[in-house]
Amino acid sequence: MTKEQSQVHKWTADETVAKIQHASKNIKEYSFLMRNTVKTVRESGAIPELVDAIREASFALRDTVNEINQTAKEIHKKGIVTETANAIDSTIISIEDSVNTVKEIVVDAEKVLPNSKKAVQDGIQKAKHLKLKVGVA
């Protein structure tokens, strides 16, 4: 048995009645306060104001969602996303081709100019770094 349970059982009948009467009094007081609060809120016009505000917010949300939907449909219809993706893909292919060409130049240059090998390799590293920045594997 917990301490709280043992305390409940130790109350006398008079103490129990007093506790019940105190709880009843609190219920009555809070009920009266709640009734007056609701009446005051209703009479103040705050509830209709709140309902109007919620209605206006729902209209704004509806209109915003409709605008987003129309814009998304226009973007899809015009193929803007596909065109952009194709342009990025084409750019990546060009970068890869450029990197391969530079590699071939380096090989040729190594044969002709052994001393310039380091400078060309540095250029290749910079090209690889650029390639990584644009997301080419």
XYZ file of N, CA and C in Angstrom:
411
model
N 0.844 -1.170 0.000
C 0.000 0.000 0.000
C 0.896 1.243 0.000
N 0.570 2.217 -0.882
C 1.388 3.427 -0.942
C 1.021 4.356 0.196
N 1.820 5.375 0.353
C 1.597 6.356 1.412
C 0.264 7.074 1.193
N -0.038 7.401 -0.083
C -1.299 8.084 -0.389
C -2.493 7.209 -0.039
N -2.402 5.913 -0.380
C -3.507 5.006 -0.085
C -3.705 4.856 1.415
N -2.613 4.790 2.155
C -2.744 4.640 3.600
C -3.322 5.902 4.227
N -3.023 7.070 3.650
C -3.578 8.325 4.168
C -5.087 8.376 3.922
N -5.546 7.879 2.783
C -6.972 7.890 2.485
C -7.716 7.037 3.515
N -7.157 5.931 3.826
C -7.817 5.035 4.779
C -7.761 5.545 6.218
N -6.907 6.507 6.502
C -6.782 7.024 7.863
C -7.768 8.143 8.146
N -8.464 8.646 7.096
C -9.424 9.724 7.330
C -10.596 9.218 8.168
N -11.055 10.102 8.974
C -12.267 9.772 9.725
C -13.462 10.082 8.840
N -14.628 9.679 9.262
C -15.844 9.943 8.497
C -16.061 11.450 8.376
N -15.812 12.183 9.445
C -15.988 13.641 9.410
C -15.019 14.288 8.432
N -13.775 13.802 8.398
C -12.780 14.352 7.457
C -13.181 14.047 6.024
N -13.693 12.848 5.798
C -14.115 12.467 4.449
C -15.260 13.352 3.991
N -16.221 13.592 4.848
C -17.354 14.462 4.521
C -16.843 15.873 4.229
N -15.922 16.346 5.025
C -15.376 17.702 4.826
C -14.667 17.798 3.476
N -13.927 16.773 3.120
C -13.228 16.767 1.824
C -14.236 16.780 0.674
N -15.295 15.982 0.789
C -16.318 15.937 -0.255
C -17.008 17.286 -0.361
N -17.320 17.894 0.763
C -17.963 19.207 0.745
C -17.043 20.251 0.110
N -15.767 20.171 0.416
C -14.797 21.114 -0.167
C -14.718 20.919 -1.691
N -14.675 19.670 -2.140
C -14.630 19.388 -3.574
C -15.903 19.884 -4.250
N -17.054 19.682 -3.624
C -18.328 20.151 -4.180
C -18.332 21.668 -4.307
N -17.827 22.321 -3.291
C -17.768 23.787 -3.316
C -16.886 24.252 -4.474
N -15.739 23.596 -4.656
C -14.839 23.953 -5.766
C -15.526 23.733 -7.115
N -16.224 22.614 -7.256
C -16.917 22.327 -8.518
C -17.945 23.418 -8.802
N -18.701 23.809 -7.793
C -19.706 24.858 -7.976
C -19.046 26.182 -8.373
N -17.962 26.542 -7.680
C -17.279 27.808 -7.976
C -16.710 27.807 -9.397
N -16.056 26.724 -9.779
C -15.460 26.667 -11.117
C -16.539 26.606 -12.195
N -17.656 25.948 -11.907
C -18.756 25.915 -12.871
C -19.306 27.324 -13.092
N -19.470 28.073 -11.997
C -19.949 29.451 -12.097
C -18.961 30.305 -12.890
N -17.669 30.166 -12.597
C -16.656 30.922 -13.326
C -16.653 30.566 -14.812
N -16.774 29.268 -15.116
C -16.774 28.828 -16.502
C -17.997 29.375 -17.229
N -19.157 29.315 -16.583
C -20.387 29.825 -17.189
C -20.242 31.319 -17.483
N -19.719 32.073 -16.536
C -19.535 33.516 -16.736
C -18.514 33.808 -17.824
N -17.447 33.021 -17.883
C -16.418 33.222 -18.910
C -16.984 32.985 -20.297
N -17.718 31.887 -20.466
C -18.314 31.573 -21.761
C -19.303 32.663 -22.155
N -20.110 33.113 -21.209
C -21.085 34.176 -21.484
C -20.364 35.457 -21.916
N -19.303 35.820 -21.214
C -18.551 37.026 -21.534
C -17.906 36.927 -22.911
N -17.322 35.765 -23.218
C -16.692 35.565 -24.531
C -17.747 35.659 -25.628
N -18.906 35.032 -25.416
C -19.978 35.068 -26.416
C -20.467 36.498 -26.613
N -20.705 37.212 -25.537
C -21.219 38.583 -25.627
C -20.193 39.549 -26.218
N -18.931 39.248 -26.071
C -17.890 40.151 -26.577
C -17.757 40.105 -28.088
N -18.297 39.072 -28.714
C -18.157 38.923 -30.160
C -16.850 38.265 -30.564
N -16.094 37.779 -29.620
C -14.794 37.167 -29.910
C -14.947 35.867 -30.698
N -15.992 35.114 -30.431
C -16.167 33.829 -31.121
C -16.448 34.055 -32.607
N -17.412 34.925 -32.961
C -17.606 35.179 -34.392
C -16.353 35.751 -35.067
N -15.621 36.590 -34.350
C -14.362 37.112 -34.903
C -13.386 35.986 -35.200
N -13.257 35.068 -34.265
C -12.357 33.929 -34.443
C -12.811 33.059 -35.613
N -14.113 32.812 -35.717
C -14.637 32.010 -36.821
C -14.369 32.708 -38.156
N -14.584 34.029 -38.212
C -14.297 34.780 -39.444
C -12.824 34.709 -39.811
N -11.968 34.827 -38.818
C -10.524 34.761 -39.075
C -10.138 33.390 -39.623
N -10.698 32.347 -39.058
C -10.407 30.988 -39.547
C -10.923 30.825 -40.974
N -12.112 31.359 -41.237
C -12.673 31.273 -42.594
C -11.764 31.994 -43.594
N -11.334 33.207 -43.259
C -10.452 33.957 -44.156
C -9.122 33.230 -44.371
N -8.587 32.655 -43.306
C -7.329 31.908 -43.432
C -7.515 30.691 -44.329
N -8.659 30.020 -44.223
C -8.892 28.848 -45.072
C -9.045 29.269 -46.528
N -9.667 30.425 -46.797
C -9.770 30.928 -48.174
C -8.389 31.244 -48.732
N -7.569 31.894 -47.914
C -6.209 32.235 -48.361
C -5.410 30.974 -48.648
N -5.529 29.980 -47.804
C -4.830 28.714 -48.016
C -5.308 28.045 -49.300
N -6.622 28.014 -49.497
C -7.186 27.416 -50.710
C -6.651 28.123 -51.959
N -6.672 29.464 -51.948
C -6.204 30.225 -53.106
C -4.719 29.993 -53.358
N -3.940 29.929 -52.298
C -2.502 29.694 -52.436
C -2.231 28.314 -53.032
N -2.931 27.310 -52.547
C -2.749 25.956 -53.069
C -3.152 25.904 -54.544
N -4.235 26.587 -54.910
C -4.648 26.627 -56.314
C -3.584 27.286 -57.189
N -2.988 28.378 -56.704
C -1.927 29.056 -57.457
C -0.717 28.141 -57.642
N -0.338 27.461 -56.583
C 0.798 26.534 -56.673
C 0.487 25.426 -57.663
N -0.731 24.897 -57.613
C -1.140 23.829 -58.518
C -1.095 24.312 -59.974
N -1.622 25.498 -60.241
C -1.609 26.029 -61.605
C -0.175 26.241 -62.094
N 0.670 26.789 -61.236
C 2.058 27.029 -61.610
C 2.779 25.715 -61.909
N 2.550 24.716 -61.070
C 3.183 23.411 -61.295
C 2.725 22.810 -62.627
N 1.438 22.935 -62.923
C 0.923 22.409 -64.195
C 1.544 23.144 -65.383
N 1.687 24.469 -65.278
C 2.298 25.250 -66.364
C 3.751 24.846 -66.574
N 4.480 24.693 -65.486
C 5.885 24.286 -65.578
C 5.980 22.909 -66.243
N 5.110 22.005 -65.835
C 5.117 20.661 -66.417
C 4.752 20.707 -67.901
N 3.710 21.466 -68.219
C 3.243 21.558 -69.608
C 4.319 22.141 -70.522
N 5.035 23.151 -70.046
C 6.086 23.789 -70.849
C 7.352 22.942 -70.915
N 7.460 21.941 -70.076
C 8.631 21.068 -70.094
C 9.879 21.734 -69.528
N 9.690 22.721 -68.693
C 10.826 23.478 -68.159
C 11.775 22.585 -67.366
N 11.227 21.727 -66.545
C 12.078 20.860 -65.717
C 12.859 19.892 -66.602
N 12.184 19.315 -67.587
C 12.853 18.374 -68.494
C 13.945 19.082 -69.281
N 13.640 20.271 -69.790
C 14.647 21.027 -70.541
C 15.851 21.355 -69.670
N 15.588 21.755 -68.445
C 16.678 22.079 -67.523
C 17.527 20.850 -67.239
N 16.879 19.722 -66.985
C 17.615 18.479 -66.717
C 18.442 18.074 -67.936
N 17.864 18.224 -69.126
C 18.608 17.890 -70.347
C 19.808 18.808 -70.524
N 19.632 20.095 -70.232
C 20.752 21.038 -70.355
C 21.870 20.678 -69.383
N 21.505 20.313 -68.172
C 22.515 19.919 -67.180
C 23.226 18.654 -67.649
N 22.467 17.687 -68.138
C 23.049 16.436 -68.630
C 24.004 16.713 -69.789
N 23.590 17.554 -70.710
C 24.425 17.908 -71.855
C 25.708 18.608 -71.401
N 25.587 19.483 -70.424
C 26.754 20.180 -69.881
C 27.733 19.193 -69.259
N 27.221 18.241 -68.523
C 28.074 17.233 -67.889
C 28.812 16.422 -68.948
N 28.097 16.053 -70.003
C 28.741 15.295 -71.090
C 29.861 16.127 -71.718
N 29.601 17.411 -71.939
C 30.631 18.294 -72.511
C 31.837 18.402 -71.587
N 31.582 18.486 -70.307
C 32.687 18.575 -69.340
C 33.510 17.288 -69.382
N 32.830 16.141 -69.414
C 33.549 14.864 -69.483
C 34.393 14.797 -70.751
N 33.830 15.228 -71.866
C 34.554 15.237 -73.134
C 35.774 16.154 -73.045
N 35.585 17.316 -72.431
C 36.703 18.259 -72.276
C 37.811 17.658 -71.417
N 37.413 17.003 -70.345
C 38.399 16.386 -69.452
C 39.177 15.310 -70.216
N 38.482 14.497 -70.989
C 39.171 13.454 -71.771
C 40.126 14.077 -72.782
N 39.707 15.160 -73.427
C 40.576 15.846 -74.379
C 41.816 16.382 -73.693
N 41.625 16.964 -72.515
C 42.779 17.488 -71.766
C 43.717 16.353 -71.385
N 43.163 15.201 -71.008
C 44.004 14.051 -70.681
C 44.847 13.643 -71.895
N 44.227 13.620 -73.075
C 44.962 13.275 -74.294
C 46.064 14.299 -74.568
N 45.762 15.552 -74.349
C 46.764 16.607 -74.540
C 47.944 16.383 -73.602
N 47.646 16.007 -72.368
C 48.698 15.770 -71.384
C 49.592 14.624 -71.834
N 48.988 13.538 -72.285
C 49.772 12.396 -72.748
C 50.687 12.834 -73.890
N 50.114 13.557 -74.847
C 50.924 14.051 -75.972
C 52.021 14.996 -75.489
N 51.661 15.860 -74.562
C 52.628 16.833 -74.062
C 53.748 16.143 -73.277
N 53.417 15.073 -72.545
C 54.446 14.347 -71.801
C 55.512 13.790 -72.743
N 55.058 13.374 -73.893
C 55.995 12.831 -74.857
C 56.913 13.916 -75.414
N 56.367 15.090 -75.618
C 57.119 16.166 -76.262
C 57.837 17.042 -75.244
N 57.178 17.347 -74.168
C 57.753 18.269 -73.179
C 57.728 17.645 -71.781
N 58.689 16.835 -71.435
C 58.699 16.167 -70.125
C 58.693 17.157 -68.960
N 59.288 18.322 -69.139
C 59.356 19.293 -68.036
C 58.003 19.935 -67.737
N 57.088 19.920 -68.669
C 55.794 20.567 -68.447
C 54.759 19.619 -67.862
N 55.179 18.391 -67.602
C 54.260 17.369 -67.100
C 53.569 17.840 -65.810
N 54.297 18.381 -64.876
C 53.727 18.807 -63.593
C 52.675 19.884 -63.796
N 52.937 20.862 -64.629
C 51.983 21.944 -64.866
C 50.698 21.411 -65.483
N 50.817 20.505 -66.401
C 49.634 19.939 -67.049
C 48.860 19.077 -66.058
N 49.573 18.304 -65.230
C 48.892 17.478 -64.234
C 48.115 18.345 -63.250
N 48.689 19.472 -62.880
C 47.968 20.403 -62.009
C 46.688 20.881 -62.687
N 46.765 21.141 -63.988
C 45.578 21.548 -64.740
C 44.513 20.464 -64.754
N 44.970 19.224 -64.893
C 44.026 18.102 -64.883
C 43.355 17.996 -63.516
N 44.120 18.174 -62.468
C 43.551 18.114 -61.122
C 42.488 19.192 -60.944
N 42.781 20.381 -61.478
C 41.793 21.460 -61.387
C 40.547 21.099 -62.186
N 40.723 20.478 -63.351
C 39.584 20.063 -64.170
C 38.775 18.994 -63.450
N 39.466 18.045 -62.794
C 38.768 17.010 -62.034
C 37.983 17.629 -60.887
N 38.589 18.606 -60.234
C 37.937 19.290 -59.125
C 36.672 19.981 -59.623
N 36.768 20.624 -60.780
C 35.610 21.281 -61.377
C 34.543 20.251 -61.736
N 34.991 19.124 -62.251
C 34.082 18.039 -62.622
C 33.312 17.558 -61.408
N 33.991 17.408 -60.276
C 33.343 16.961 -59.036
C 32.363 18.006 -58.532
N 32.688 19.281 -58.702
C 31.802 20.340 -58.217
C 30.464 20.346 -58.951
N 30.473 19.969 -60.223
C 29.216 19.969 -60.981
C 28.526 18.621 -60.923
N 29.074 17.681 -60.180
C 28.401 16.420 -59.930
C 28.683 15.328 -60.938
N 29.751 15.395 -61.664
C 30.091 14.346 -62.626
C 30.884 13.288 -61.887
N 30.490 12.037 -62.072
C 31.186 10.959 -61.356
C 32.479 10.622 -62.055
